[in-house]
Amino acid sequence: MWAIFRQFFLLGLVSFGGPAAHIGYFKQRFVDELNWLDEQRYGSLVALSQVIPGPSSSQVGFAVGYHRGGLGGAVAAFFGFTLPSFMLMYLLAVSSTNALQQSWFLGLIHGLKLLAVVVVFDAVLSMARQFCRQWLTRVLMLFAATLSLFFLSLWSQIFILLAAALVGRTFLTAQTEESLPSGGFSSRFSFGWLGLFALLFLLSLFWLTSQTELLRIFAQFFHTGALVFGGGHVVLPLLEISVGQSLGSERFLTGYAMAQAVPGPMFSLAAFLGAELPSQSPLLGALIATLGIFLPGFLLLLGVIKGWQSLMYHGHFRGVINGINAAVVGLLLAALISPVFSSAVGSLVDLVLVLAGFIMLKQLKLSILWVLLFFACAGMALMAF
C-alpha cells in the first residue's frame, strides 16, 4: 500500500493540466515505466471513467490502485493523488494568497503547464496508435475531437460516447470470444456498492435542506459528484448552482482559478469551497466537501469495475469499447488543443520549449522527473527575464 501511495503522491505534486494531462501522467508512469498494467487494460479503465459520473482522471487513478492492490490500493491511490491539492486548496482558503502573485511562482506554474502539453500530446499519440488503427476508429477519433471542440457540453460528450459505442457495437465487434483467465474477474456487478450509492443519493436529496450545516455541505457536494460526467471544468456550473450563492460569485471564481493553478484533480476545488462554507470548522468543512464530491464516482466504480473488466472478454462488448476508446482519444485530442495547448503556449519560445520537452521525453528517453525539472526552471527563467 505504501508503494502505491508514494507513486500517486509524487504524481499529485506535479500533475498540472487537468484530467487529460492526468491520464497522460498515469499512462507514462504506470503503463510505460512501472508496467503495473498493459495498454489494453488501461484503455478499458479510461473508457469506464468516461461513461460513469465522477472525476474521470481520479477514477482512473483509483482503478489503477484497485488493479494493483485491491480496495486498499484504491484508497491509497486516492489519498496519495488528492492530498497535495487538498492541502494547497485548504491553505489558500484560510490564509493569504499573495504567493500566487509572485513572479517565480507564476513562472513555475507556466513551466508546468508547458509540461502538461508534452504529456497530453504523448498520451494522444500513443493511445491513437493503440486504439485507432483502423480507418473507422480514426474517423471516430476525428468526429469526437471536432464535435467536442465546437459543441463542448455535457450532452455533446454523452452523445459522442453513445454514438461511438453504437458504431463500435455494429462495425468493430471482435470476431472471436475470449474465455476469462484463471482467477479472472467475476462477471457480476457489486450491488452492495451500487446500493450504497443509491441510498446516499436519496438521502442527499433530503439533507440538502437539513438544518445541520455539515450534513447539508456533504449533501450538496455528494449530489454534485453524482451528476457530473468527465469531471474537471464540467463540475463548475453544478457547483455554482449548489454552493455558489452561499459564497458569492467573486469568492467562488477565486477558488476556481486557484484550483487551476495547483496540481492534482480539479475536484479539489471542493476543499476550498468547503473551508469557506461552515461557520465554525473550516478544516472539517473541507474534509466533508472533498469526501462528498469524490465518493459517488468511487462507489459507482467499485460497483461496476469487476463486471466491466470481465465483459471485455465478450466480442460484442469489446466492439463497444473499441468505439468508446477511439472517441476518448478524440476527446483527449480536443482537450490537448483547448484548454491544454491554448492556455499554455502563448509565444514561439513556449512552442520551442514544448518541442524540446517532447524530444527529451521520447527521443532521449529521459525520466519524467528530469523533464519536470527542465520545465520548472525554464518557466521561472522566462518570468525572470
Coordinates of C-alpha atoms in Angstrom, one line a residue:
M1 CA 0.0 0.0 0.0
W2 CA 2.8 2.4 0.8
A3 CA 4.4 1.9 -2.7
I4 CA 1.0 2.8 -4.3
F5 CA 0.5 5.8 -2.0
R6 CA 4.0 7.0 -2.7
Q7 CA 3.7 6.8 -6.5
F8 CA 0.4 8.7 -6.6
F9 CA 1.6 11.2 -4.0
L10 CA 4.5 12.1 -6.2
L11 CA 2.2 12.5 -9.2
G12 CA -0.2 14.6 -7.1
L13 CA 2.6 17.0 -6.5
V14 CA 3.3 17.7 -10.2
S15 CA 0.2 16.7 -12.2
F16 CA -0.8 20.1 -13.7
G17 CA -3.0 20.4 -16.7
G18 CA -6.4 18.9 -15.8
P19 CA -7.9 15.5 -16.4
A20 CA -6.4 14.9 -19.9
A21 CA -2.9 15.6 -18.6
H22 CA -3.5 13.3 -15.6
I23 CA -4.5 10.4 -17.8
G24 CA -1.2 11.1 -19.7
Y25 CA 0.8 11.1 -16.5
F26 CA -0.8 7.9 -15.3
K27 CA -0.1 6.1 -18.6
Q28 CA 3.5 7.4 -18.6
R29 CA 4.1 6.2 -15.1
F30 CA 2.0 3.0 -14.6
V31 CA 1.9 1.6 -18.1
D32 CA 5.2 2.7 -19.7
E33 CA 7.5 2.8 -16.8
L34 CA 6.3 0.6 -14.0
N35 CA 4.3 -1.9 -16.1
W36 CA 1.6 -2.2 -13.4
L37 CA -0.9 -2.9 -16.3
D38 CA -0.9 -3.1 -20.0
E39 CA -2.3 -0.6 -22.5
Q40 CA -5.4 -2.6 -23.2
R41 CA -6.4 -2.8 -19.6
Y42 CA -5.5 0.9 -19.0
G43 CA -7.6 1.8 -22.1
S44 CA -10.6 -0.1 -20.6
L45 CA -10.3 1.8 -17.3
V46 CA -10.1 5.2 -19.1
A47 CA -13.2 4.2 -21.1
L48 CA -15.0 3.2 -17.9
S49 CA -14.2 6.6 -16.3
Q50 CA -15.9 8.3 -19.3
V51 CA -19.2 6.5 -19.0
I52 CA -20.0 6.8 -15.3
P53 CA -20.4 10.0 -13.3
G54 CA -17.5 11.3 -11.2
P55 CA -14.0 12.8 -11.6
S56 CA -12.7 11.0 -14.6
S57 CA -8.9 11.2 -14.0
S58 CA -9.2 10.4 -10.3
Q59 CA -11.4 7.4 -11.1
V60 CA -8.7 6.2 -13.5
G61 CA -6.1 6.6 -10.6
F62 CA -8.5 4.9 -8.2
A63 CA -9.0 2.0 -10.7
V64 CA -5.2 1.6 -11.2
G65 CA -4.8 1.4 -7.5
Y66 CA -7.6 -1.2 -7.3
H67 CA -6.0 -3.2 -10.0
R68 CA -2.7 -3.1 -8.2
G69 CA -3.7 -3.6 -4.6
G70 CA -7.5 -4.2 -4.3
L71 CA -9.6 -1.8 -2.2
G72 CA -6.7 -0.8 0.0
G73 CA -4.7 0.1 -3.1
A74 CA -7.5 2.1 -4.5
V75 CA -7.9 4.1 -1.3
A76 CA -4.1 4.6 -1.1
A77 CA -4.1 5.9 -4.7
F78 CA -6.9 8.3 -4.0
F79 CA -5.3 9.7 -0.8
G80 CA -1.9 10.0 -2.5
F81 CA -3.1 11.8 -5.6
T82 CA -5.5 14.1 -3.8
L83 CA -3.6 15.0 -0.6
P84 CA -1.3 17.7 -2.2
S85 CA -4.1 19.6 -3.9
F86 CA -6.4 19.3 -0.9
M87 CA -3.7 20.8 1.4
L88 CA -2.9 23.6 -1.0
M89 CA -6.5 24.5 -1.6
Y90 CA -7.3 24.4 2.1
L91 CA -4.3 26.6 3.0
L92 CA -5.2 29.0 0.2
A93 CA -8.8 29.2 1.6
V94 CA -7.7 30.1 5.2
S95 CA -4.6 32.2 4.5
S96 CA -3.2 34.9 2.3
T97 CA -2.9 34.1 -1.4
N98 CA -0.1 36.6 -2.1
A99 CA 2.2 33.8 -3.3
L100 CA 0.1 33.4 -6.4
Q101 CA 1.2 36.9 -7.5
Q102 CA 5.0 36.2 -7.1
S103 CA 6.8 36.1 -10.4
W104 CA 8.7 32.9 -9.6
F105 CA 5.5 31.1 -8.7
L106 CA 3.8 32.3 -11.8
G107 CA 6.8 31.2 -13.8
L108 CA 6.8 27.7 -12.2
I109 CA 3.1 27.3 -13.0
H110 CA 3.7 28.4 -16.6
G111 CA 6.5 25.9 -17.0
L112 CA 4.4 23.0 -15.6
K113 CA 1.6 23.9 -17.9
L114 CA 4.0 23.5 -20.8
L115 CA 5.0 20.1 -19.4
A116 CA 1.3 19.2 -19.4
V117 CA 1.2 19.9 -23.2
V118 CA 4.1 17.5 -23.7
V119 CA 2.4 14.8 -21.6
V120 CA -1.0 15.1 -23.2
F121 CA 0.5 15.1 -26.7
D122 CA 2.4 11.9 -25.9
A123 CA -0.7 10.3 -24.5
V124 CA -2.8 11.2 -27.5
L125 CA -0.1 9.8 -29.9
S126 CA 0.4 6.5 -28.0
M127 CA -3.3 5.9 -27.4
A128 CA -4.1 6.7 -31.1
R129 CA -1.6 4.1 -32.1
Q130 CA -3.2 1.6 -29.8
F131 CA -6.9 2.3 -30.3
C132 CA -7.1 4.0 -33.8
R133 CA -5.5 1.5 -36.1
Q134 CA -8.5 1.1 -38.5
W135 CA -9.9 3.8 -40.7
L136 CA -13.2 3.7 -38.9
T137 CA -11.7 4.3 -35.5
R138 CA -9.7 7.2 -36.9
V139 CA -12.9 8.7 -38.2
L140 CA -14.5 8.3 -34.8
M141 CA -11.5 10.0 -33.2
L142 CA -11.7 13.0 -35.5
F143 CA -15.5 13.1 -35.1
A144 CA -15.2 13.2 -31.3
A145 CA -12.5 15.8 -31.4
T146 CA -14.3 18.1 -33.8
L147 CA -17.7 17.9 -32.0
S148 CA -16.0 18.4 -28.6
L149 CA -14.1 21.5 -29.8
F150 CA -17.1 23.2 -31.3
F151 CA -20.0 22.0 -29.1
L152 CA -18.5 21.3 -25.7
S153 CA -21.2 20.4 -23.2
L154 CA -22.3 17.5 -21.0
W155 CA -24.9 16.5 -23.6
S156 CA -22.4 16.6 -26.5
Q157 CA -20.0 14.3 -24.6
I158 CA -22.8 11.8 -23.8
F159 CA -23.9 11.9 -27.5
I160 CA -20.3 11.3 -28.6
L161 CA -19.8 8.3 -26.4
L162 CA -23.2 6.8 -27.2
A163 CA -22.6 7.2 -30.9
A164 CA -19.1 5.7 -30.7
A165 CA -20.5 2.8 -28.7
L166 CA -23.2 2.1 -31.3
V167 CA -20.7 2.3 -34.2
G168 CA -18.3 0.0 -32.3
R169 CA -21.0 -2.5 -31.5
T170 CA -22.1 -2.6 -35.1
F171 CA -18.8 -2.4 -37.0
L172 CA -16.0 -3.1 -34.6
T173 CA -17.1 -6.3 -32.9
A174 CA -14.4 -8.8 -32.2
Q175 CA -14.7 -11.9 -34.3
T176 CA -13.9 -14.4 -31.5
E177 CA -14.8 -14.6 -27.9
E178 CA -12.1 -15.0 -25.2
S179 CA -12.5 -17.0 -22.1
L180 CA -11.8 -15.5 -18.7
P181 CA -8.3 -16.3 -17.4
S182 CA -7.9 -18.4 -14.4
G183 CA -8.7 -16.3 -11.3
G184 CA -10.3 -13.7 -13.6
F185 CA -12.9 -11.2 -12.6
S186 CA -16.4 -12.0 -11.6
S187 CA -19.0 -11.2 -14.3
R188 CA -21.4 -9.9 -11.7
F189 CA -21.6 -6.3 -10.6
S190 CA -21.1 -5.4 -6.9
F191 CA -24.6 -4.5 -5.9
G192 CA -23.6 -3.7 -2.4
W193 CA -21.5 -0.7 -3.6
L194 CA -24.2 0.4 -6.1
G195 CA -26.9 0.1 -3.3
L196 CA -24.8 2.3 -1.0
F197 CA -24.5 4.9 -3.8
A198 CA -28.3 4.8 -4.4
L199 CA -29.0 5.1 -0.6
L200 CA -26.7 8.1 -0.1
F201 CA -28.0 9.8 -3.3
L202 CA -31.6 9.5 -2.0
L203 CA -30.6 10.7 1.5
S204 CA -28.7 13.6 0.0
L205 CA -31.9 14.9 -1.6
F206 CA -33.4 15.2 2.0
W207 CA -30.1 16.5 3.5
L208 CA -29.9 19.4 1.0
T209 CA -32.4 21.3 3.2
S210 CA -31.0 20.0 6.6
Q211 CA -30.6 22.4 9.4
T212 CA -27.3 20.7 10.3
E213 CA -24.6 22.6 8.5
L214 CA -22.1 19.9 7.9
L215 CA -24.7 17.4 6.7
R216 CA -26.0 19.9 4.2
I217 CA -22.5 20.5 2.9
F218 CA -22.0 16.8 2.4
A219 CA -25.3 16.5 0.6
Q220 CA -24.5 19.5 -1.7
F221 CA -21.2 18.1 -2.8
F222 CA -22.3 14.4 -3.0
H223 CA -25.2 15.5 -5.2
T224 CA -22.8 17.4 -7.5
G225 CA -20.4 14.5 -7.7
A226 CA -23.2 12.1 -8.6
L227 CA -24.4 14.1 -11.6
V228 CA -21.2 15.3 -13.3
F229 CA -19.6 13.4 -16.2
G230 CA -16.0 13.8 -17.1
G231 CA -15.0 15.9 -14.1
G232 CA -12.7 18.8 -14.4
H233 CA -14.2 22.0 -15.8
V234 CA -17.6 20.3 -16.2
V235 CA -18.1 20.4 -12.4
L236 CA -18.1 24.3 -12.3
P237 CA -21.7 25.0 -13.3
L238 CA -23.1 22.4 -11.0
L239 CA -21.1 23.7 -8.0
E240 CA -22.1 27.2 -8.8
I241 CA -25.7 26.2 -8.6
S242 CA -25.4 24.3 -5.4
V243 CA -23.0 26.4 -3.3
G244 CA -22.1 29.5 -5.4
Q245 CA -24.9 31.6 -4.0
S246 CA -23.7 30.9 -0.4
L247 CA -20.2 32.2 -1.1
G248 CA -20.8 35.0 -3.6
S249 CA -19.6 34.8 -7.2
E250 CA -16.2 36.6 -6.6
R251 CA -15.1 34.2 -3.9
F252 CA -16.4 31.2 -5.9
L253 CA -14.5 32.2 -9.0
T254 CA -11.3 32.9 -6.9
G255 CA -11.4 29.3 -5.7
Y256 CA -12.0 28.0 -9.3
A257 CA -9.0 30.0 -10.5
M258 CA -6.8 28.6 -7.7
A259 CA -7.9 25.1 -8.5
Q260 CA -6.4 25.5 -12.0
A261 CA -3.1 26.8 -10.5
V262 CA -2.4 23.8 -8.3
P263 CA -1.6 20.2 -9.3
G264 CA -4.0 17.3 -8.9
P265 CA -7.7 16.9 -9.6
M266 CA -9.9 19.9 -10.3
F267 CA -12.4 18.4 -7.8
S268 CA -10.0 19.7 -5.1
L269 CA -12.0 22.9 -5.5
A270 CA -14.3 21.3 -3.0
A271 CA -11.6 21.7 -0.3
F272 CA -11.5 25.5 -0.9
L273 CA -15.3 25.8 -1.0
G274 CA -15.9 23.5 1.9
A275 CA -13.5 25.5 4.1
E276 CA -15.4 28.7 3.2
L277 CA -18.9 27.4 4.0
P278 CA -19.1 26.2 7.7
S279 CA -19.1 28.9 10.3
Q280 CA -17.1 27.0 12.9
S281 CA -14.7 24.5 11.4
P282 CA -13.0 25.2 8.0
L283 CA -10.9 22.0 8.1
L284 CA -13.9 19.8 8.8
G285 CA -15.9 21.5 6.1
A286 CA -13.1 21.0 3.6
L287 CA -12.8 17.3 4.5
I288 CA -16.6 16.7 4.3
A289 CA -16.9 18.6 1.0
T290 CA -14.0 16.7 -0.5
L291 CA -15.3 13.3 0.7
G292 CA -18.8 14.2 -0.6
I293 CA -17.8 15.2 -4.2
F294 CA -15.4 12.2 -4.7
L295 CA -17.4 9.5 -3.0
P296 CA -20.2 9.0 -5.7
G297 CA -17.8 8.3 -8.5
F298 CA -15.8 5.9 -6.5
L299 CA -18.8 3.9 -5.2
L300 CA -20.0 3.6 -8.8
L301 CA -16.6 2.5 -9.9
L302 CA -16.4 -0.2 -7.2
G303 CA -19.8 -1.4 -8.2
V304 CA -19.1 -1.9 -11.9
I305 CA -15.3 -2.5 -12.3
K306 CA -15.3 -6.3 -11.9
G307 CA -18.3 -6.7 -14.3
W308 CA -16.8 -4.2 -16.7
Q309 CA -13.4 -6.0 -17.0
S310 CA -15.0 -9.4 -17.4
L311 CA -17.3 -8.1 -20.1
M312 CA -14.1 -7.1 -22.0
Y313 CA -13.8 -10.8 -22.9
H314 CA -17.0 -10.8 -24.9
G315 CA -16.7 -9.9 -28.6
H316 CA -19.7 -7.6 -28.9
F317 CA -18.8 -5.7 -25.7
R318 CA -15.2 -5.3 -27.0
G319 CA -16.6 -3.7 -30.1
V320 CA -18.4 -1.2 -27.9
I321 CA -15.2 -0.5 -26.0
N322 CA -13.2 -0.2 -29.3
G323 CA -15.6 2.6 -30.4
I324 CA -15.6 4.3 -27.0
N325 CA -11.8 4.2 -26.8
A326 CA -11.5 5.8 -30.2
A327 CA -13.9 8.5 -29.1
V328 CA -11.9 9.0 -25.9
V329 CA -8.7 9.6 -27.9
G330 CA -10.7 12.3 -29.8
L331 CA -11.8 13.9 -26.6
L332 CA -8.2 13.9 -25.4
L333 CA -7.1 15.5 -28.7
A334 CA -9.7 18.2 -28.2
A335 CA -8.5 18.8 -24.7
L336 CA -5.0 19.0 -25.9
I337 CA -6.0 21.8 -28.3
S338 CA -8.2 23.6 -25.8
P339 CA -7.6 24.2 -23.0
V340 CA -4.2 22.5 -22.5
F341 CA -2.3 24.0 -25.5
S342 CA -4.3 27.2 -25.9
S343 CA -3.8 28.2 -22.2
A344 CA -0.1 27.3 -22.0
V345 CA 1.5 28.1 -25.3
G346 CA 1.5 31.9 -26.0
S347 CA 4.7 32.5 -27.8
L348 CA 7.3 31.0 -30.1
V349 CA 9.6 30.4 -27.1
D350 CA 6.8 28.3 -25.4
L351 CA 6.4 26.2 -28.6
V352 CA 10.2 25.6 -28.8
L353 CA 10.2 24.5 -25.1
V354 CA 7.3 22.1 -25.8
L355 CA 9.2 20.6 -28.8
A356 CA 12.4 20.3 -26.7
G357 CA 10.5 18.6 -23.9
F358 CA 9.0 16.1 -26.3
I359 CA 12.4 15.3 -27.7
M360 CA 13.8 14.8 -24.1
L361 CA 10.9 12.5 -23.2
K362 CA 10.6 10.4 -26.4
Q363 CA 14.0 10.6 -28.2
L364 CA 16.4 11.0 -25.3
K365 CA 14.2 8.7 -23.1
L366 CA 14.8 10.9 -20.1
S367 CA 12.8 10.3 -16.9
I368 CA 9.7 12.4 -16.5
L369 CA 11.3 13.9 -13.3
W370 CA 14.2 15.4 -15.4
V371 CA 11.7 16.8 -17.9
L372 CA 9.7 18.2 -15.0
L373 CA 12.9 19.9 -13.6
F374 CA 13.6 21.3 -17.1
F375 CA 10.2 22.9 -17.4
A376 CA 10.1 24.3 -13.9
C377 CA 13.5 26.0 -14.4
A378 CA 12.5 27.2 -17.9
G379 CA 9.2 28.7 -16.6
M380 CA 10.9 30.6 -13.8
A381 CA 13.6 31.8 -16.1
L382 CA 11.1 33.2 -18.6
M383 CA 9.4 35.2 -15.8
A384 CA 12.8 36.5 -14.6
F385 CA 13.7 37.9 -18.0

